[in-house]
């Protein structure tokens, strides 16, 4: 079983293409919805889903969700898969690793609105978030985006699960949200099985075959 967890400014639909490909390989897979209100809330939402599914489980996280999938303590989890995802170490925050290395000039400016939520500027879906997507896909992503609370990214994490179980990491070499250098640092630090491709920040939409291949590999190897 693979459980796919979306990050900030996305929702479960961002996994739809990869989900079909994973299932076509005979692997059960589901997506979950995060409230994006705090890291604790998001981890609790994941734990609730894990209580209801039969193990073993491979957790897949995109972007911010990398911190969420490593925060669960469920014994059902056999492996972690990071898709251009953030992997803070114990005592670090998501923001610490997100800003570890300098972003390029296409990275959007991010700040909370008057209600305390961080939204992605609409134009960023075409320039930084999913520049390889079609204009129609970019428009749909912008319309479906879900904001994130600063409480998700400013709280130090506990001991991450990747210190105890194997991890896979797909590095997005043309990512303007999380620099490639940052992704490679995190992937190497966790001693993940690394694959790197010239894809954007949201390869589940723009390169679903690559994403599905990494997940299928993790599921099959975790069974051995």
Tab-separated table of N, CA and C in Angstrom, residues 34-184:
chain	number	residue	atom	x	y	z
A	34	UNK	N	-4.533	17.016	3.720
A	34	UNK	CA	-3.975	17.652	4.906
A	34	UNK	C	-4.672	18.985	5.169
A	35	UNK	N	-4.873	19.341	6.449
A	35	UNK	CA	-5.452	20.658	6.744
A	35	UNK	C	-4.466	21.794	6.522
A	36	UNK	N	-3.154	21.498	6.570
A	36	UNK	CA	-2.101	22.505	6.396
A	36	UNK	C	-2.207	23.626	7.427
A	37	UNK	N	-2.724	23.273	8.610
A	37	UNK	CA	-2.902	24.261	9.670
A	37	UNK	C	-1.758	24.270	10.672
A	38	UNK	N	-1.091	23.127	10.852
A	38	UNK	CA	0.116	23.036	11.674
A	38	UNK	C	0.746	21.686	11.392
A	39	UNK	N	2.025	21.543	11.689
A	39	UNK	CA	2.681	20.257	11.472
A	39	UNK	C	2.032	19.187	12.345
A	40	UNK	N	1.653	19.547	13.563
A	40	UNK	CA	0.983	18.590	14.444
A	40	UNK	C	-0.362	18.151	13.891
A	41	UNK	N	-1.150	19.109	13.390
A	41	UNK	CA	-2.450	18.771	12.798
A	41	UNK	C	-2.283	17.856	11.584
A	42	UNK	N	-1.299	18.164	10.764
A	42	UNK	CA	-1.091	17.391	9.545
A	42	UNK	C	-0.618	15.971	9.862
A	43	UNK	N	0.258	15.843	10.856
A	43	UNK	CA	0.719	14.521	11.266
A	43	UNK	C	-0.434	13.711	11.849
A	44	UNK	N	-1.304	14.375	12.610
A	44	UNK	CA	-2.470	13.700	13.183
A	44	UNK	C	-3.416	13.216	12.080
A	45	UNK	N	-3.586	14.033	11.041
A	45	UNK	CA	-4.443	13.633	9.915
A	45	UNK	C	-3.878	12.408	9.215
A	46	UNK	N	-2.550	12.378	9.046
A	46	UNK	CA	-1.910	11.219	8.436
A	46	UNK	C	-2.058	9.996	9.330
A	47	UNK	N	-1.832	10.163	10.621
A	47	UNK	CA	-1.940	9.032	11.547
A	47	UNK	C	-3.348	8.434	11.539
A	48	UNK	N	-4.348	9.274	11.405
A	48	UNK	CA	-5.724	8.795	11.378
A	48	UNK	C	-5.969	7.896	10.167
A	49	UNK	N	-5.387	8.275	9.024
A	49	UNK	CA	-5.511	7.450	7.820
A	49	UNK	C	-4.756	6.131	8.005
A	50	UNK	N	-3.566	6.218	8.579
A	50	UNK	CA	-2.754	5.012	8.754
A	50	UNK	C	-3.416	4.020	9.701
A	51	UNK	N	-4.188	4.509	10.646
A	51	UNK	CA	-4.916	3.616	11.543
A	51	UNK	C	-5.952	2.790	10.797
A	52	UNK	N	-6.442	3.330	9.691
A	52	UNK	CA	-7.547	2.703	8.972
A	52	UNK	C	-7.099	1.796	7.829
A	53	UNK	N	-5.817	1.837	7.462
A	53	UNK	CA	-5.348	1.011	6.352
A	53	UNK	C	-4.534	-0.154	6.890
A	54	UNK	N	-4.545	-1.233	6.125
A	54	UNK	CA	-3.758	-2.403	6.504
A	54	UNK	C	-2.316	-2.209	6.045
A	55	UNK	N	-1.371	-2.505	6.925
A	55	UNK	CA	0.046	-2.358	6.572
A	55	UNK	C	0.526	-3.550	5.805
A	56	UNK	N	1.782	-3.521	5.335
A	56	UNK	CA	2.742	-2.421	5.459
A	56	UNK	C	2.447	-1.276	4.481
A	57	UNK	N	3.011	-0.118	4.792
A	57	UNK	CA	2.719	1.091	4.032
A	57	UNK	C	4.010	1.772	3.595
A	58	UNK	N	4.002	2.296	2.366
A	58	UNK	CA	5.042	3.202	1.899
A	58	UNK	C	4.427	4.591	1.830
A	59	UNK	N	5.020	5.533	2.541
A	59	UNK	CA	4.520	6.902	2.553
A	59	UNK	C	5.249	7.737	1.505
A	60	UNK	N	4.473	8.523	0.762
A	60	UNK	CA	5.029	9.375	-0.284
A	60	UNK	C	4.658	10.819	0.021
A	61	UNK	N	5.648	11.689	0.071
A	61	UNK	CA	5.379	13.088	0.365
A	61	UNK	C	5.941	14.008	-0.687
A	62	UNK	N	5.164	15.035	-1.042
A	62	UNK	CA	5.639	16.067	-1.962
A	62	UNK	C	5.905	17.342	-1.182
A	63	UNK	N	7.066	17.958	-1.421
A	63	UNK	CA	7.407	19.272	-0.856
A	63	UNK	C	7.269	19.274	0.671
A	64	UNK	N	6.423	20.164	1.214
A	64	UNK	CA	6.248	20.250	2.669
A	64	UNK	C	5.899	18.910	3.301
A	65	UNK	N	5.156	18.070	2.587
A	65	UNK	CA	4.700	16.798	3.151
A	65	UNK	C	5.847	15.862	3.498
A	66	UNK	N	7.053	16.151	3.017
A	66	UNK	CA	8.197	15.359	3.431
A	66	UNK	C	8.390	15.405	4.938
A	67	UNK	N	8.121	16.568	5.533
A	67	UNK	CA	8.226	16.699	6.986
A	67	UNK	C	7.109	15.932	7.680
A	68	UNK	N	5.947	15.884	7.057
A	68	UNK	CA	4.801	15.195	7.654
A	68	UNK	C	5.013	13.686	7.675
A	69	UNK	N	5.443	13.125	6.551
A	69	UNK	CA	5.583	11.670	6.495
A	69	UNK	C	6.693	11.165	7.408
A	70	UNK	N	7.660	12.018	7.723
A	70	UNK	CA	8.743	11.614	8.629
A	70	UNK	C	8.400	11.845	10.087
A	71	UNK	N	7.240	12.458	10.351
A	71	UNK	CA	6.844	12.766	11.728
A	71	UNK	C	5.948	11.705	12.336
A	72	UNK	N	5.377	10.841	11.514
A	72	UNK	CA	4.531	9.786	12.072
A	72	UNK	C	5.385	8.759	12.801
A	73	UNK	N	4.776	8.115	13.772
A	73	UNK	CA	5.461	7.048	14.509
A	73	UNK	C	4.816	5.695	14.230
A	74	UNK	N	3.969	5.636	13.202
A	74	UNK	CA	3.273	4.391	12.885
A	74	UNK	C	4.256	3.288	12.507
A	75	UNK	N	4.075	2.128	13.124
A	75	UNK	CA	4.943	0.979	12.835
A	75	UNK	C	4.578	0.309	11.518
A	76	UNK	N	3.494	0.744	10.895
A	76	UNK	CA	3.109	0.175	9.597
A	76	UNK	C	4.016	0.665	8.465
A	77	UNK	N	4.666	1.806	8.676
A	77	UNK	CA	5.439	2.437	7.604
A	77	UNK	C	6.759	1.698	7.400
A	78	UNK	N	6.975	1.233	6.168
A	78	UNK	CA	8.163	0.457	5.830
A	78	UNK	C	9.195	1.262	5.050
A	79	UNK	N	8.757	2.320	4.379
A	79	UNK	CA	9.668	3.131	3.565
A	79	UNK	C	9.042	4.495	3.325
A	80	UNK	N	9.905	5.469	3.027
A	80	UNK	CA	9.470	6.824	2.725
A	80	UNK	C	9.941	7.204	1.328
A	81	UNK	N	9.091	7.925	0.598
A	81	UNK	CA	9.449	8.411	-0.729
A	81	UNK	C	9.264	9.927	-0.749
A	82	UNK	N	10.315	10.625	-1.141
A	82	UNK	CA	10.307	12.085	-1.193
A	82	UNK	C	10.297	12.526	-2.652
A	83	UNK	N	9.274	13.278	-3.018
A	83	UNK	CA	9.179	13.836	-4.370
A	83	UNK	C	9.438	15.335	-4.255
A	84	UNK	N	10.677	15.755	-4.580
A	84	UNK	CA	11.078	17.162	-4.412
A	84	UNK	C	10.610	17.676	-3.049
A	85	UNK	N	10.891	16.884	-2.008
A	85	UNK	CA	10.296	17.142	-0.702
A	85	UNK	C	11.313	17.618	0.323
A	86	UNK	N	10.796	18.217	1.381
A	86	UNK	CA	11.617	18.774	2.447
A	86	UNK	C	11.801	17.753	3.569
A	87	UNK	N	13.028	17.652	4.066
A	87	UNK	CA	13.357	16.635	5.066
A	87	UNK	C	14.185	17.247	6.192
A	88	UNK	N	13.544	18.008	7.073
A	88	UNK	CA	14.285	18.559	8.207
A	88	UNK	C	14.772	17.458	9.144
A	89	UNK	N	15.923	17.688	9.740
A	89	UNK	CA	16.464	16.774	10.738
A	89	UNK	C	15.954	17.197	12.113
A	90	UNK	N	16.209	16.384	13.114
A	90	UNK	CA	15.737	16.668	14.465
A	90	UNK	C	16.209	18.046	14.918
A	91	UNK	N	15.268	18.860	15.396
A	91	UNK	CA	15.590	20.197	15.853
A	91	UNK	C	15.501	21.269	14.789
A	92	UNK	N	15.399	20.877	13.524
A	92	UNK	CA	15.252	21.833	12.426
A	92	UNK	C	13.777	22.071	12.136
A	93	UNK	N	13.479	23.206	11.533
A	93	UNK	CA	12.128	23.482	11.040
A	93	UNK	C	12.097	23.275	9.528
A	94	UNK	N	10.895	23.213	8.994
A	94	UNK	CA	10.741	23.140	7.541
A	94	UNK	C	11.353	24.375	6.888
A	95	UNK	N	11.148	25.529	7.508
A	95	UNK	CA	11.709	26.766	6.958
A	95	UNK	C	13.232	26.732	6.939
A	96	UNK	N	13.835	26.101	7.946
A	96	UNK	CA	15.300	26.004	7.990
A	96	UNK	C	15.847	25.336	6.732
A	97	UNK	N	15.249	24.215	6.342
A	97	UNK	CA	15.769	23.506	5.167
A	97	UNK	C	15.302	24.160	3.869
A	98	UNK	N	14.115	24.733	3.886
A	98	UNK	CA	13.613	25.402	2.682
A	98	UNK	C	14.531	26.546	2.272
A	99	UNK	N	15.042	27.274	3.255
A	99	UNK	CA	15.888	28.428	2.973
A	99	UNK	C	17.376	28.141	3.176
A	100	UNK	N	17.750	26.869	3.215
A	100	UNK	CA	19.151	26.525	3.478
A	100	UNK	C	20.085	27.134	2.440
A	101	UNK	N	19.699	27.030	1.164
A	101	UNK	CA	20.502	27.607	0.082
A	101	UNK	C	19.676	28.636	-0.670
A	102	UNK	N	20.357	29.522	-1.330
A	102	UNK	CA	19.693	30.635	-2.004
A	102	UNK	C	18.792	30.156	-3.136
A	103	UNK	N	17.630	30.777	-3.238
A	103	UNK	CA	16.699	30.489	-4.326
A	103	UNK	C	17.039	31.340	-5.544
A	104	UNK	N	16.601	30.870	-6.713
A	104	UNK	CA	16.868	31.642	-7.927
A	104	UNK	C	15.836	32.757	-8.102
A	105	UNK	N	16.002	33.527	-9.167
A	105	UNK	CA	15.153	34.713	-9.332
A	105	UNK	C	13.725	34.388	-9.755
A	106	UNK	N	13.433	33.111	-10.042
A	106	UNK	CA	12.064	32.731	-10.390
A	106	UNK	C	11.252	32.312	-9.168
A	107	UNK	N	11.911	32.160	-8.036
A	107	UNK	CA	11.211	31.768	-6.821
A	107	UNK	C	10.274	32.889	-6.373
A	108	UNK	N	9.035	32.568	-6.025
A	108	UNK	CA	8.081	33.608	-5.627
A	108	UNK	C	8.356	34.141	-4.224
A	109	UNK	N	7.898	35.355	-3.968
A	109	UNK	CA	7.965	35.923	-2.628
A	109	UNK	C	6.790	35.375	-1.815
A	110	UNK	N	7.082	34.878	-0.619
A	110	UNK	CA	6.053	34.224	0.190
A	110	UNK	C	5.903	34.944	1.524
A	111	UNK	N	4.665	35.233	1.888
A	111	UNK	CA	4.390	35.888	3.162
A	111	UNK	C	2.931	35.630	3.534
A	112	UNK	N	2.630	35.578	4.834
A	112	UNK	CA	1.237	35.363	5.253
A	112	UNK	C	0.344	36.540	4.860
A	113	UNK	N	-0.943	36.231	4.587
A	113	UNK	CA	-1.904	37.298	4.316
A	113	UNK	C	-2.465	37.819	5.635
A	114	UNK	N	-3.482	38.668	5.564
A	114	UNK	CA	-4.026	39.290	6.776
A	114	UNK	C	-4.683	38.283	7.711
A	115	UNK	N	-5.013	37.111	7.187
A	115	UNK	CA	-5.600	36.052	8.008
A	115	UNK	C	-4.571	35.043	8.497
A	116	UNK	N	-3.303	35.282	8.136
A	116	UNK	CA	-2.249	34.410	8.625
A	116	UNK	C	-1.935	33.211	7.755
A	117	UNK	N	-2.488	33.133	6.551
A	117	UNK	CA	-2.235	32.016	5.648
A	117	UNK	C	-1.279	32.446	4.541
A	118	UNK	N	-0.433	31.518	4.112
A	118	UNK	CA	0.510	31.789	3.019
A	118	UNK	C	-0.046	31.193	1.732
A	119	UNK	N	-0.329	32.042	0.784
A	119	UNK	CA	-0.817	31.630	-0.534
A	119	UNK	C	0.318	31.745	-1.549
A	120	UNK	N	0.261	30.921	-2.587
A	120	UNK	CA	1.219	31.045	-3.678
A	120	UNK	C	0.656	32.018	-4.709
A	121	UNK	N	1.425	33.018	-5.127
A	121	UNK	CA	0.936	33.932	-6.165
A	121	UNK	C	0.501	33.148	-7.407
A	122	UNK	N	-0.604	33.524	-7.983
A	122	UNK	CA	-1.163	32.777	-9.104
A	122	UNK	C	-0.159	32.615	-10.242
A	123	UNK	N	0.596	33.673	-10.546
A	123	UNK	CA	1.541	33.593	-11.660
A	123	UNK	C	2.660	32.589	-11.400
A	124	UNK	N	2.906	32.261	-10.132
A	124	UNK	CA	3.997	31.345	-9.792
A	124	UNK	C	3.722	29.911	-10.238
A	125	UNK	N	2.462	29.569	-10.457
A	125	UNK	CA	2.172	28.220	-10.935
A	125	UNK	C	2.767	27.988	-12.317
A	126	UNK	N	2.861	29.045	-13.112
A	126	UNK	CA	3.428	28.920	-14.442
A	126	UNK	C	4.911	29.198	-14.531
A	127	UNK	N	5.466	29.835	-13.498
A	127	UNK	CA	6.883	30.213	-13.556
A	127	UNK	C	7.779	29.399	-12.640
A	128	UNK	N	7.219	28.903	-11.522
A	128	UNK	CA	8.069	28.248	-10.526
A	128	UNK	C	7.527	26.921	-10.015
A	129	UNK	N	6.233	26.780	-9.908
A	129	UNK	CA	5.625	25.605	-9.274
A	129	UNK	C	5.459	24.451	-10.254
A	130	UNK	N	4.971	24.749	-11.429
A	130	UNK	CA	4.718	23.694	-12.426
A	130	UNK	C	4.887	24.275	-13.819
A	131	UNK	N	6.094	24.781	-14.096
A	131	UNK	CA	6.321	25.455	-15.379
A	131	UNK	C	6.254	24.503	-16.571
A	132	UNK	N	6.358	23.208	-16.333
A	132	UNK	CA	6.270	22.240	-17.434
A	132	UNK	C	4.836	21.769	-17.687
A	133	UNK	N	3.907	22.214	-16.877
A	133	UNK	CA	2.504	21.844	-17.071
A	133	UNK	C	1.898	22.661	-18.201
A	134	UNK	N	0.758	22.203	-18.698
A	134	UNK	CA	0.042	22.963	-19.722
A	134	UNK	C	-0.612	24.187	-19.072
A	135	UNK	N	-0.905	25.219	-19.860
A	135	UNK	CA	-1.600	26.381	-19.286
A	135	UNK	C	-2.904	26.000	-18.582
A	136	UNK	N	-3.609	25.015	-19.134
A	136	UNK	CA	-4.857	24.572	-18.517
A	136	UNK	C	-4.589	23.925	-17.156
A	137	UNK	N	-3.527	23.123	-17.087
A	137	UNK	CA	-3.174	22.495	-15.814
A	137	UNK	C	-2.738	23.534	-14.793
A	138	UNK	N	-1.963	24.511	-15.235
A	138	UNK	CA	-1.519	25.566	-14.320
A	138	UNK	C	-2.708	26.339	-13.760
A	139	UNK	N	-3.678	26.597	-14.627
A	139	UNK	CA	-4.874	27.319	-14.194
A	139	UNK	C	-5.660	26.500	-13.175
A	140	UNK	N	-5.783	25.202	-13.435
A	140	UNK	CA	-6.507	24.324	-12.515
A	140	UNK	C	-5.790	24.223	-11.169
A	141	UNK	N	-4.459	24.151	-11.209
A	141	UNK	CA	-3.680	24.076	-9.976
A	141	UNK	C	-3.857	25.347	-9.144
A	142	UNK	N	-3.815	26.488	-9.812
A	142	UNK	CA	-3.989	27.758	-9.112
A	142	UNK	C	-5.369	27.849	-8.466
A	143	UNK	N	-6.365	27.365	-9.169
A	143	UNK	CA	-7.740	27.419	-8.661
A	143	UNK	C	-7.925	26.491	-7.461
A	144	UNK	N	-7.216	25.354	-7.485
A	144	UNK	CA	-7.380	24.343	-6.435
A	144	UNK	C	-6.412	24.522	-5.275
A	145	UNK	N	-5.530	25.506	-5.367
A	145	UNK	CA	-4.471	25.623	-4.353
A	145	UNK	C	-5.037	25.769	-2.946
A	146	UNK	N	-4.292	25.207	-2.001
A	146	UNK	CA	-4.658	25.293	-0.588
A	146	UNK	C	-3.512	25.972	0.157
A	147	UNK	N	-3.802	27.030	0.913
A	147	UNK	CA	-2.743	27.778	1.586
A	147	UNK	C	-2.176	27.001	2.774
A	148	UNK	N	-1.028	27.436	3.246
A	148	UNK	CA	-0.368	26.792	4.367
A	148	UNK	C	-0.167	27.801	5.493
A	149	UNK	N	-0.249	27.304	6.717
A	149	UNK	CA	-0.039	28.157	7.884
A	149	UNK	C	1.439	28.199	8.251
A	150	UNK	N	1.934	29.325	8.736
A	150	UNK	CA	3.314	29.372	9.229
A	150	UNK	C	3.578	28.340	10.329
A	151	UNK	N	2.527	27.904	11.031
A	151	UNK	CA	2.689	26.899	12.092
A	151	UNK	C	3.162	25.552	11.542
A	152	UNK	N	3.054	25.368	10.245
A	152	UNK	CA	3.541	24.128	9.620
A	152	UNK	C	5.055	24.139	9.445
A	153	UNK	N	5.618	25.311	9.309
A	153	UNK	CA	7.016	25.392	8.860
A	153	UNK	C	7.966	26.019	9.870
A	154	UNK	N	7.448	26.425	11.042
A	154	UNK	CA	8.289	27.131	12.009
A	154	UNK	C	8.510	26.351	13.300
A	155	UNK	N	8.027	25.101	13.348
A	155	UNK	CA	8.155	24.283	14.556
A	155	UNK	C	9.252	23.238	14.349
A	156	UNK	N	10.230	23.143	15.249
A	156	UNK	CA	11.271	22.122	15.109
A	156	UNK	C	10.672	20.717	15.149
A	157	UNK	N	11.191	19.845	14.307
A	157	UNK	CA	10.678	18.481	14.250
A	157	UNK	C	11.414	17.586	15.250
A	158	UNK	N	10.787	16.464	15.581
A	158	UNK	CA	11.441	15.463	16.413
A	158	UNK	C	12.339	14.586	15.559
A	159	UNK	N	12.732	13.445	16.104
A	159	UNK	CA	13.589	12.551	15.329
A	159	UNK	C	12.820	12.042	14.108
A	160	UNK	N	13.294	12.313	12.905
A	160	UNK	CA	12.551	11.919	11.711
A	160	UNK	C	12.624	10.414	11.446
A	161	UNK	N	11.546	9.928	10.862
A	161	UNK	CA	11.438	8.499	10.591
A	161	UNK	C	12.507	8.014	9.623
A	162	UNK	N	13.027	8.918	8.770
A	162	UNK	CA	14.030	8.480	7.794
A	162	UNK	C	15.336	8.043	8.444
A	163	UNK	N	15.486	8.293	9.728
A	163	UNK	CA	16.686	7.811	10.422
A	163	UNK	C	16.591	6.326	10.766
A	164	UNK	N	15.370	5.770	10.636
A	164	UNK	CA	15.163	4.382	11.043
A	164	UNK	C	14.695	3.464	9.927
A	165	UNK	N	14.173	4.025	8.851
A	165	UNK	CA	13.702	3.192	7.744
A	165	UNK	C	14.242	3.742	6.425
A	166	UNK	N	14.254	2.926	5.361
A	166	UNK	CA	14.825	3.384	4.085
A	166	UNK	C	13.998	4.469	3.413
A	167	UNK	N	14.690	5.285	2.637
A	167	UNK	CA	14.034	6.394	1.946
A	167	UNK	C	14.460	6.434	0.484
A	168	UNK	N	13.556	6.918	-0.344
A	168	UNK	CA	13.810	7.172	-1.765
A	168	UNK	C	13.594	8.661	-2.010
A	169	UNK	N	14.357	9.239	-2.933
A	169	UNK	CA	14.236	10.677	-3.183
A	169	UNK	C	14.335	10.966	-4.678
A	170	UNK	N	13.307	11.611	-5.222
A	170	UNK	CA	13.347	12.106	-6.595
A	170	UNK	C	13.721	13.575	-6.544
A	171	UNK	N	14.913	13.880	-7.053
A	171	UNK	CA	15.393	15.261	-7.110
A	171	UNK	C	14.893	15.919	-8.395
A	172	UNK	N	14.226	17.064	-8.221
A	172	UNK	CA	13.730	17.827	-9.375
A	172	UNK	C	14.782	18.869	-9.751
A	173	UNK	N	15.488	18.628	-10.837
A	173	UNK	CA	16.636	19.458	-11.204
A	173	UNK	C	16.245	20.838	-11.722
A	174	UNK	N	14.978	21.009	-12.132
A	174	UNK	CA	14.527	22.314	-12.632
A	174	UNK	C	13.462	22.919	-11.720
A	175	UNK	N	13.637	22.673	-10.442
A	175	UNK	CA	12.711	23.150	-9.420
A	175	UNK	C	13.063	24.586	-9.033
A	176	UNK	N	12.088	25.485	-9.128
A	176	UNK	CA	12.303	26.873	-8.723
A	176	UNK	C	11.693	27.181	-7.353
A	177	UNK	N	11.119	26.164	-6.702
A	177	UNK	CA	10.579	26.339	-5.361
A	177	UNK	C	11.573	25.871	-4.300
A	178	UNK	N	12.136	24.681	-4.508
A	178	UNK	CA	13.153	24.139	-3.604
A	178	UNK	C	14.398	23.887	-4.447
A	179	UNK	N	15.466	24.636	-4.249
A	179	UNK	CA	16.644	24.503	-5.103
A	179	UNK	C	17.164	23.070	-5.168
A	180	UNK	N	17.637	22.696	-6.356
A	180	UNK	CA	18.207	21.355	-6.537
A	180	UNK	C	19.292	21.073	-5.492
A	181	UNK	N	20.111	22.070	-5.206
A	181	UNK	CA	21.194	21.880	-4.227
A	181	UNK	C	20.640	21.512	-2.857
A	182	UNK	N	19.537	22.127	-2.479
A	182	UNK	CA	18.897	21.822	-1.204
A	182	UNK	C	18.363	20.394	-1.204
A	183	UNK	N	17.718	20.014	-2.295
A	183	UNK	CA	17.175	18.663	-2.390
A	183	UNK	C	18.290	17.617	-2.305
A	184	UNK	N	19.367	17.868	-3.004
A	184	UNK	CA	20.466	16.898	-3.006
A	184	UNK	C	21.099	16.785	-1.616
